[in-house]
Short mmCIF file of C-alpha atoms in Angstrom, two decimals:
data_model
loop_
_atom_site.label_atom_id
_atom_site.label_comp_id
_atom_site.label_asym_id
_atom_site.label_seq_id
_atom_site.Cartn_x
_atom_site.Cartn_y
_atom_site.Cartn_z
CA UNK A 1 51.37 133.87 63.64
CA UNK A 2 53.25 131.53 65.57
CA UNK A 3 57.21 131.94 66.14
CA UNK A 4 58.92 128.83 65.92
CA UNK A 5 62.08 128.65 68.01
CA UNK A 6 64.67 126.48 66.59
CA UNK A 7 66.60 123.50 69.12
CA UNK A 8 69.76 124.70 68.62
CA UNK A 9 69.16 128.74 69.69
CA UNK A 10 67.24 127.10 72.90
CA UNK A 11 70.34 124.85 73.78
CA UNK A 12 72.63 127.92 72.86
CA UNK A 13 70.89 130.33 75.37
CA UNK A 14 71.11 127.75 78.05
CA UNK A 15 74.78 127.00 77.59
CA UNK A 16 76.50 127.19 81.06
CA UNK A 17 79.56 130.14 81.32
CA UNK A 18 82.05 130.69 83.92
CA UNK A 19 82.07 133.58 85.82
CA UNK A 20 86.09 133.50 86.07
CA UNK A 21 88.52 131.04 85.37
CA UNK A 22 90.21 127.78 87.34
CA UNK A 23 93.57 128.03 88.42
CA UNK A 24 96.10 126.91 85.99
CA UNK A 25 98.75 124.32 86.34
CA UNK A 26 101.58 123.31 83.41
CA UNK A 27 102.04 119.39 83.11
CA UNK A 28 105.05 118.30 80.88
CA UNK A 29 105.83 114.58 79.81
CA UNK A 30 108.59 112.92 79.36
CA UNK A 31 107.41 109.90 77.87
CA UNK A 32 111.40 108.07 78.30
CA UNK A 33 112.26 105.31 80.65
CA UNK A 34 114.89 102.67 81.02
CA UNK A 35 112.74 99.66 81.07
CA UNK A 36 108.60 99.24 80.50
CA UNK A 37 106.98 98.09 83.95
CA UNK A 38 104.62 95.33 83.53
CA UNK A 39 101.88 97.20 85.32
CA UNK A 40 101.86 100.63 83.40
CA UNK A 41 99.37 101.97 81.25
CA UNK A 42 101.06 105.34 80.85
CA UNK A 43 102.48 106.73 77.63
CA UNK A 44 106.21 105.45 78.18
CA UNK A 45 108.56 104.11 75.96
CA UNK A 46 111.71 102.00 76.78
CA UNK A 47 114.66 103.34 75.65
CA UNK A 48 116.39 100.66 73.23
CA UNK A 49 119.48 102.02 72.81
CA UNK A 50 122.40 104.65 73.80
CA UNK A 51 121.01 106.97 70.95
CA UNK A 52 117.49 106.39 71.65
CA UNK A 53 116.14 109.53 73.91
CA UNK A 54 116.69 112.59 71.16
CA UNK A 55 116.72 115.10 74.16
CA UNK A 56 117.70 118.27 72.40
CA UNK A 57 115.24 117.76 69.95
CA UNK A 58 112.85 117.02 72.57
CA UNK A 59 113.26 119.84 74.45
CA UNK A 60 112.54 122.10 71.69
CA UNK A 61 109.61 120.44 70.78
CA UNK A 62 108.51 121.12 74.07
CA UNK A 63 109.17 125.00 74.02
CA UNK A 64 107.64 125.41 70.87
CA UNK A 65 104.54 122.83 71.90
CA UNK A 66 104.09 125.36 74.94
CA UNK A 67 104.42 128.91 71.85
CA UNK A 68 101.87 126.96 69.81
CA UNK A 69 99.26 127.16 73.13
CA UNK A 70 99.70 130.19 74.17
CA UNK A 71 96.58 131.75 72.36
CA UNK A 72 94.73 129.42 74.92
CA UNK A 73 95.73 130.34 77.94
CA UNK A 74 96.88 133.92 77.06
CA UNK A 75 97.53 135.77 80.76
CA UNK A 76 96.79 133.59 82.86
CA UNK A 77 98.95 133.20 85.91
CA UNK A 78 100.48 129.30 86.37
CA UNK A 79 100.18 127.97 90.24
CA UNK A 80 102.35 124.80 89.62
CA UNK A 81 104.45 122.68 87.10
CA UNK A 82 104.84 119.06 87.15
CA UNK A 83 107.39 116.66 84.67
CA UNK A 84 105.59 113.29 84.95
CA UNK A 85 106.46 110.53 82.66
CA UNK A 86 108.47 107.70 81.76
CA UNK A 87 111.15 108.71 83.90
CA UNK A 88 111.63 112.97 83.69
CA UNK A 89 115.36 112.26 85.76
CA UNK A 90 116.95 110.43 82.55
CA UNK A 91 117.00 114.15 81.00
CA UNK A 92 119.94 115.84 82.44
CA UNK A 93 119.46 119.03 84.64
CA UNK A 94 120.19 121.33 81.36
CA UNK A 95 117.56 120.17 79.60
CA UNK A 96 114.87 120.65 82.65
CA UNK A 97 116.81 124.31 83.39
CA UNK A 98 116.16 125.09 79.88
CA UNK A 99 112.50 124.08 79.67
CA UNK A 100 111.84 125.99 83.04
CA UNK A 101 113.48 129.12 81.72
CA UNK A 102 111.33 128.72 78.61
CA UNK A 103 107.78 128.47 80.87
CA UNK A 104 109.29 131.63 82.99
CA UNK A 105 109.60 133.40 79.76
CA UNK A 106 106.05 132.63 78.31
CA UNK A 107 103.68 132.47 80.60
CA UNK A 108 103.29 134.31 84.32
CA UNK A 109 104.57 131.45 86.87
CA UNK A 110 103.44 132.45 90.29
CA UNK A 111 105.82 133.13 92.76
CA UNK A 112 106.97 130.27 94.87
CA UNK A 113 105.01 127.98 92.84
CA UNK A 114 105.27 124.18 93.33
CA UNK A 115 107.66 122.54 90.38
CA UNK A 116 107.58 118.87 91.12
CA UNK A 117 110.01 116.21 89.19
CA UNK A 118 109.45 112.39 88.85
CA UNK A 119 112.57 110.21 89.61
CA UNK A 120 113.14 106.71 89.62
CA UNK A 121 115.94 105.13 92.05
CA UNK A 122 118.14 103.71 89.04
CA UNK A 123 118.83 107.50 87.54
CA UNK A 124 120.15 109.10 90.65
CA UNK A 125 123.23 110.79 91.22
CA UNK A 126 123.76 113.41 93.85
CA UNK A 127 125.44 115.91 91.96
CA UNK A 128 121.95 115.66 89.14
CA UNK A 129 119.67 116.53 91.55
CA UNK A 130 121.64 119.13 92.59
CA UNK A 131 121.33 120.88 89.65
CA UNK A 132 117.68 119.74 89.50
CA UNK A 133 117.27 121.91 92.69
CA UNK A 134 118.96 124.65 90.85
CA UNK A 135 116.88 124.74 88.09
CA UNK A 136 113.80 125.08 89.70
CA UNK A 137 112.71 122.17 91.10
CA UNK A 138 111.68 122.31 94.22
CA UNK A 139 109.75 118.93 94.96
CA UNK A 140 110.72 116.11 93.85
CA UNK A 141 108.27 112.36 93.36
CA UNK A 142 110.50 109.89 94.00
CA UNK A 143 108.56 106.34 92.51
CA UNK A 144 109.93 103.70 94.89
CA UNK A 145 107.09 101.39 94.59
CA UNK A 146 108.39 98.81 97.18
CA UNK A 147 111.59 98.55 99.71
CA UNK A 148 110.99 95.17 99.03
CA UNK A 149 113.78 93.32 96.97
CA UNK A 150 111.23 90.37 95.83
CA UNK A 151 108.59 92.77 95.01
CA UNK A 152 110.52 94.73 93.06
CA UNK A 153 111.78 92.23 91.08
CA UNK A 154 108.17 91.18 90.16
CA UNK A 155 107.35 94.49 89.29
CA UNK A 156 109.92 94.80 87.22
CA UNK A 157 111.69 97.92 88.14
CA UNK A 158 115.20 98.32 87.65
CA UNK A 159 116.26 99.00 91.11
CA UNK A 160 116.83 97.10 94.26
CA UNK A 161 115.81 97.98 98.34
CA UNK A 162 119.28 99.39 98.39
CA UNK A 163 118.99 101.52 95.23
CA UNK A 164 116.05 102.51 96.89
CA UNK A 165 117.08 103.93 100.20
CA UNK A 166 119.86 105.48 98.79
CA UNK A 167 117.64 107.52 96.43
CA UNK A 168 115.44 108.77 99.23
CA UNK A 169 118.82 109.65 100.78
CA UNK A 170 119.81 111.74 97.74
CA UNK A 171 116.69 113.06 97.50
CA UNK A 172 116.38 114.10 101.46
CA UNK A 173 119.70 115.81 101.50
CA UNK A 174 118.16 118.05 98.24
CA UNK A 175 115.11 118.48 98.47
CA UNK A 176 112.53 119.41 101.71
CA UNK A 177 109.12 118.59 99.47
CA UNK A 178 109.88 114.98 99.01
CA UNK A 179 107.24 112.67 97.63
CA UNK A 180 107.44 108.41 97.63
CA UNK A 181 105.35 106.42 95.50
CA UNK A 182 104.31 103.46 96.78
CA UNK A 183 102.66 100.55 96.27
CA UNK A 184 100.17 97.42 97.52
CA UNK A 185 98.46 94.36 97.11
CA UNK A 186 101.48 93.37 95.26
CA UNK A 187 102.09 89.42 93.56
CA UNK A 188 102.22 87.32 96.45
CA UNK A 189 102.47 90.25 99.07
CA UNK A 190 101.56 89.56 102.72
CA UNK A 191 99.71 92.22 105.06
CA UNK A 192 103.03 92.27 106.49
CA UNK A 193 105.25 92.90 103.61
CA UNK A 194 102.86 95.80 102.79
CA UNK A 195 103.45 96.64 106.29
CA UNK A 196 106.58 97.02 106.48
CA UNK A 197 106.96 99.24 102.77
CA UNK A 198 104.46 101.48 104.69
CA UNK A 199 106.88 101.89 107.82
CA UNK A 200 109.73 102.23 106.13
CA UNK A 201 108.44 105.28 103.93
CA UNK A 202 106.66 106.59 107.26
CA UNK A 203 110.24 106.27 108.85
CA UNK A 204 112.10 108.18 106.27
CA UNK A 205 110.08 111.57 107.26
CA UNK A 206 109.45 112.77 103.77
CA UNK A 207 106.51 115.79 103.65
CA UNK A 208 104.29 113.44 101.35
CA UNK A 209 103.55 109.35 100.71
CA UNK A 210 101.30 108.40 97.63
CA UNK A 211 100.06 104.69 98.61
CA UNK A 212 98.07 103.00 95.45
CA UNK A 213 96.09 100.04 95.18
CA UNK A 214 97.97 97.93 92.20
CA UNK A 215 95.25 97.24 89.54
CA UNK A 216 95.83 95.88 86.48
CA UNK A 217 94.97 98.00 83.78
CA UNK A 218 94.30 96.94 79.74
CA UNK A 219 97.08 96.80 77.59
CA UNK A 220 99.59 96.56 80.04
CA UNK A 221 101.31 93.29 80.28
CA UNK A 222 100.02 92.09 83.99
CA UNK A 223 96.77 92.07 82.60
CA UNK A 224 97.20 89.89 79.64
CA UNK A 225 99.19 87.35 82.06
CA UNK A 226 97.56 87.96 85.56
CA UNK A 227 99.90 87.49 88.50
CA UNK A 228 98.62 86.28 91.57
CA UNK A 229 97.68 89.27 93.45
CA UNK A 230 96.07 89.39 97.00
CA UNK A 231 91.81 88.93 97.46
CA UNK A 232 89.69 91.79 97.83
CA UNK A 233 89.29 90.89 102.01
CA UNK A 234 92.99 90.98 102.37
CA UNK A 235 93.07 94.32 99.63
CA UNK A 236 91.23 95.53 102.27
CA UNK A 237 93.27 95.06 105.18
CA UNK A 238 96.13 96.23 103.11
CA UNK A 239 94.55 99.86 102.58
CA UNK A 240 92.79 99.70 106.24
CA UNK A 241 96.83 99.62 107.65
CA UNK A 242 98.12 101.87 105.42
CA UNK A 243 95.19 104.70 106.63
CA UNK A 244 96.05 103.77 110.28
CA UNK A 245 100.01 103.17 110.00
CA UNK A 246 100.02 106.74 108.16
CA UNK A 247 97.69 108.38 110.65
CA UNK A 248 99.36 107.39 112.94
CA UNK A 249 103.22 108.78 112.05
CA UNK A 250 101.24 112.49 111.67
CA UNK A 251 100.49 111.79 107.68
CA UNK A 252 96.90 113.08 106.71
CA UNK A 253 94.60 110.91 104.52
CA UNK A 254 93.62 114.20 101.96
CA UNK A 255 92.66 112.31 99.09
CA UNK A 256 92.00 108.84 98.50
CA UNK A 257 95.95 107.64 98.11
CA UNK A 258 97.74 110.45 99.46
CA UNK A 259 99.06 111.24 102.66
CA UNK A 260 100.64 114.58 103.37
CA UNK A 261 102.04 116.01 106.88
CA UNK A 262 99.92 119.07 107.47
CA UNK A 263 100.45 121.57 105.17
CA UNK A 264 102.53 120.04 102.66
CA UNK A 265 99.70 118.63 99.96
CA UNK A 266 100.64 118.20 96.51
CA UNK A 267 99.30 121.75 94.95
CA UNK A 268 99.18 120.30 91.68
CA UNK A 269 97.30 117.47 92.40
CA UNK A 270 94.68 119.05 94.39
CA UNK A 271 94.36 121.76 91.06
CA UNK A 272 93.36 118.22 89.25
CA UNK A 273 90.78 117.05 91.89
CA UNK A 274 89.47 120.79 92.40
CA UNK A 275 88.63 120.04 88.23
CA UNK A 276 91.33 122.97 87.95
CA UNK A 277 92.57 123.85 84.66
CA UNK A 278 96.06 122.40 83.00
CA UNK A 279 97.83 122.97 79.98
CA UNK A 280 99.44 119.63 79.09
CA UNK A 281 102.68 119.78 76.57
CA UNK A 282 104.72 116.51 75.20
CA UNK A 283 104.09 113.63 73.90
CA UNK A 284 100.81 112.06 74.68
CA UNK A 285 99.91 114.72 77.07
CA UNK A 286 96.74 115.61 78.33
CA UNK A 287 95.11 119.23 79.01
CA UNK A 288 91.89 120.55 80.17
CA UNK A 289 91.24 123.84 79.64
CA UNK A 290 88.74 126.09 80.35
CA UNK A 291 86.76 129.37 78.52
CA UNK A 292 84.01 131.79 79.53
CA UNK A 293 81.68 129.89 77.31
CA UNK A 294 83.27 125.98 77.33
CA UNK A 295 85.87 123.37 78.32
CA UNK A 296 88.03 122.05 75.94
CA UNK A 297 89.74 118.20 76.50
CA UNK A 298 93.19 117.61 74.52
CA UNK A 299 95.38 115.02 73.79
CA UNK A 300 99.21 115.83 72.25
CA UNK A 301 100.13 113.02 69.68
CA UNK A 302 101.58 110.08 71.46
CA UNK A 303 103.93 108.70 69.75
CA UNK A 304 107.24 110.75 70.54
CA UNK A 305 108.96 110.40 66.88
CA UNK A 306 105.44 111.64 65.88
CA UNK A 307 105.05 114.17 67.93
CA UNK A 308 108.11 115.76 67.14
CA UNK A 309 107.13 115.62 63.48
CA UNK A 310 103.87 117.35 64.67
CA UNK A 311 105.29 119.85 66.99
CA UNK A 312 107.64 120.84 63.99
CA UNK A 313 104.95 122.18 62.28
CA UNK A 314 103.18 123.95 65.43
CA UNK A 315 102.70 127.66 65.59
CA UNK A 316 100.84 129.74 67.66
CA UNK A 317 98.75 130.41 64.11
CA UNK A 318 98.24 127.28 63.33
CA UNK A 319 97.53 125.54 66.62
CA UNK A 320 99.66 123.44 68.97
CA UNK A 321 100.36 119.27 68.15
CA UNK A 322 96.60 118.18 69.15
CA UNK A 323 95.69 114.44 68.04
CA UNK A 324 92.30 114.12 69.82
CA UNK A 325 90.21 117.19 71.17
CA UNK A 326 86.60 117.70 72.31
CA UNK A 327 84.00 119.95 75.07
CA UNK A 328 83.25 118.65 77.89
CA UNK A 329 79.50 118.84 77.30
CA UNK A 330 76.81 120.54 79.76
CA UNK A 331 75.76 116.37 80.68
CA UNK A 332 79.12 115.74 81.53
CA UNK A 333 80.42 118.59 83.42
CA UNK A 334 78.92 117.22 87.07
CA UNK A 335 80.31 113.93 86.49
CA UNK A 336 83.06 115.02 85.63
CA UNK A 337 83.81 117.40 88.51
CA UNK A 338 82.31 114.59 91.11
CA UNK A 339 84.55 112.18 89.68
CA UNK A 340 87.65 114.46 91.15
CA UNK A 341 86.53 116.16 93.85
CA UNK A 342 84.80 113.48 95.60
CA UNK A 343 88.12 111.62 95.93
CA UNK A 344 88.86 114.29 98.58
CA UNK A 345 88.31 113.31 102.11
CA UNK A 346 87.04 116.55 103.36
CA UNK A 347 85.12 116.94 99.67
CA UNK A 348 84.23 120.32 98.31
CA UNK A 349 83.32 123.68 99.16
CA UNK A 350 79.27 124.03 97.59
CA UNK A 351 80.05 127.26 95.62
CA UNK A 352 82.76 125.51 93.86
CA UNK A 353 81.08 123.31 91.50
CA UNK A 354 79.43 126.25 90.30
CA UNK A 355 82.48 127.86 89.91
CA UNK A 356 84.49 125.00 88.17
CA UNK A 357 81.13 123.75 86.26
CA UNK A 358 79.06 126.99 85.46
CA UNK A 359 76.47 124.49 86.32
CA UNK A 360 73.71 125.23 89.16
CA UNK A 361 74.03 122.74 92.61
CA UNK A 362 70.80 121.84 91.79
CA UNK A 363 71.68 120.11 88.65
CA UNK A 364 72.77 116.99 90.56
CA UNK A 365 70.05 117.73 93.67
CA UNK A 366 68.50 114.36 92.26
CA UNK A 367 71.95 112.90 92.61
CA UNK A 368 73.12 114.08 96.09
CA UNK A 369 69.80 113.26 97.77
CA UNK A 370 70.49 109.48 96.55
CA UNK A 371 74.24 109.37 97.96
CA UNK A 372 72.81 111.14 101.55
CA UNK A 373 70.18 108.49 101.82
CA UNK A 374 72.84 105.88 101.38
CA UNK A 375 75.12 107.47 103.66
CA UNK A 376 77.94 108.15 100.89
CA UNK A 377 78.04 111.35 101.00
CA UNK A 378 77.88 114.36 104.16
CA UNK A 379 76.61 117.66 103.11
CA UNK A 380 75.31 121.29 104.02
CA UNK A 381 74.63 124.64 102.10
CA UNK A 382 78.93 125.12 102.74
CA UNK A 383 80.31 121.78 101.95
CA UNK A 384 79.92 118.17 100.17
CA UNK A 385 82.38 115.66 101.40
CA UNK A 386 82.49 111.77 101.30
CA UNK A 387 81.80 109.97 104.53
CA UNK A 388 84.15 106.85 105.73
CA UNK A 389 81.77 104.56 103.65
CA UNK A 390 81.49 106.73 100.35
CA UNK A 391 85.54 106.53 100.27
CA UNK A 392 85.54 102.87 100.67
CA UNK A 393 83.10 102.38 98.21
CA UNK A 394 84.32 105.10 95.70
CA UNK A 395 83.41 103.59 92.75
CA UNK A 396 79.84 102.55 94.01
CA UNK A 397 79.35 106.99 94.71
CA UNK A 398 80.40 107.90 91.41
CA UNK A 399 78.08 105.49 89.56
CA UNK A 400 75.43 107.64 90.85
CA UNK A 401 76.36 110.77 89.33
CA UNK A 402 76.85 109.04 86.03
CA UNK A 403 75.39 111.52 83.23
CA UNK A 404 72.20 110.58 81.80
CA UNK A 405 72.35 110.05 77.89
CA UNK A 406 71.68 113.09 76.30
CA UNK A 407 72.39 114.22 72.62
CA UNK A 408 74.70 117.16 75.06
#
């Protein structure tokens, strides 16, 4: 008699478990700011009117988001908290103290974790961040984008090169972990325009500088009316003088657009790129969060007026305010993982994407020998890192670990 073994118990058998869990890191989003940018894809929302950010009501859709998710992430310790956004520094410094008391109440923060703020020059006030630095924050991501009045203006930001220094000011005289978020291959921008952004942040002697590439992303209003943005050779140059300018003030090149003096690298960020775990809470926000036996993907509700219709409902019973939700399947685990980690410039330690995956190394071994042979990628049995050409062709080493099409 012959046993026949069905598809799915084969499948089940061979589906891949973690030995122990990722770190955990808490993302909150404040989807508010005071005016759209042209060139942002994120979930932000202008604010129309006086009346228009309900911030109480906000803030306890938040704290009861974050009691609705708790049966997910029961116990385990958080390593870092970061309010991204819209613009987290329109909500006054009551309204972050009360979230952060809220996290410290629910779930284990670790001591002396990293609890970053976004701020835009436009919302500052010294006394504010003041009582930011009271409530817990302790670093602070200051999104200049450009010291440069003209580029600002095409941009579309609501501050000037004054407004701008005088926030890093503010922020300086508050905060030691100061972040600037900058940007290049601006409209019109010359290699020495981007220069001289990059010299000015360098002079300011802030612990961290974010430098991105501007690309214009769908449904964003730069991409349905192009401006006229710099060629790829002189893209090039751009990011070749930011490296060196950087390098040379003392800032290390850690991951593809951030610099960091030694030491001082964004911990939350690197729990992203180390495809670390996060719970995400607010509107639009996204989590990733793992179990012995799977990973889960999450999106909140975007829409902030329906989100806080959602979240109203939300109990730890019935489930936080999820609009979209799936597992990161066995096929796209790798990919996934590679797709973070390999924007590192000293890569990945070899054990970890077992670790973060529950995948074998030799899963990709196909993979990996390909981006050796074309000199993308340096590795031994301890670590898999980039080389100089697999980070300037990025996008040409992920392709390769691309997962297969599967029915996974």
């Amino acid at each position: 008699m012959t046993t026949i073994i069905s598809p799915a118990l084969i499948l089940g058998s061979q589906s891949p478990k973690l030995k122990s869990l990722p770190p955990l890191s808490l993302y909150i989003h404040i989807p508010w700011c005071m005016k759209k940018c042209p060139y942002c894809d994120f979930n932000s929302h202008e604010v129309r009117d006086q009346d228009g950010v309900p911030e109480a009501e906000y803030v306890a859709a938040l704290i009861r988001d974050l009691e609705a998710a708790l049966p997910q992430v029961w116990g385990r310790k958080v390593v870092s908290v970061f309010f991204g956004g819209g613009t987290p520094s329109l909500f006054g410094a009551r309204s972050i103290d009360e979230i952060l008391g809220a996290v410290r109440a629910l779930l284990p923060l670790e001591l002396f974790a990293e609890v970053t703020l976004e701020a835009n020059p436009g919302t500052f006030e010294a006394q504010k961040f003041a009582d930011f630095r009271a409530a817990g924050i302790n670093r602070l991501s200051v999104g200049i984008q450009s010291f440069n009045p003209r580029h600002l203006k095409s941009l579309g930001r609501i501050h000037d090169d004054n407004d701008a220094q005088r926030a890093v000011e503010i922020a300086r005289n508050n905060f030691d972990n100061v972040n600037l978020d900058l940007m290049y291959g601006l409209p019109n921008q010359t290699l020495e325009e981007a220069r001289n952004d990059i010299e000015t942040a360098a002079k300011c002697g802030v612990a961290h500088i974010s430098a991105y590439h501007l690309t214009l992303e769908p449904n964003t209003l730069f991409h349905r009316y192009p401006p006229p943005l710099p060629d790829d050779d002189l893209a090039a140059e751009m990011q070749i003088m930011v490296e060196q300018t950087l390098a040379q003030e003392g800032y290390v090149n850690y991951e593809t657009s951030a610099f960091a003096q030694p030491g001082r690298e964004s911990h939350h960020n690197m729990n992203y790129w180390l495809f670390g775990d996060y719970l995400g809470i607010g509107a639009g926000a996204h989590s990733k969060i793992s179990f012995a036996d799977r990973i889960v993907r999450q999106m909140r509700y975007k829409q902030p007026r329906e989100y806080l219709v959602k979240t109203a409902q939300a109990t730890p019973d019935a489930g936080p305010p999820v609009m979209e939700q799936h597992e990161v399947g066995r096929n796209d685990r790798g990919f996934e993982f590679m797709m973070n980690a390999l924007r590192l410039t000293k890569g990945f330690a070899t054990e970890m994407f077992t670790e973060r995956t529950g995948l074998p190394i030799t899963r990709i071994q196909r993979q990996l020998d390909e981006a050796e042979q074309r000199g993308l990628i340096t590795r031994d049995y301890r670590r898999i890192a980039p080389t100089h050409t697999g980070r300037r062709f990025l996008n040409d080493l992920l392709q390769i670990f691309l997962p297969e099409k599967s029915n996974d």
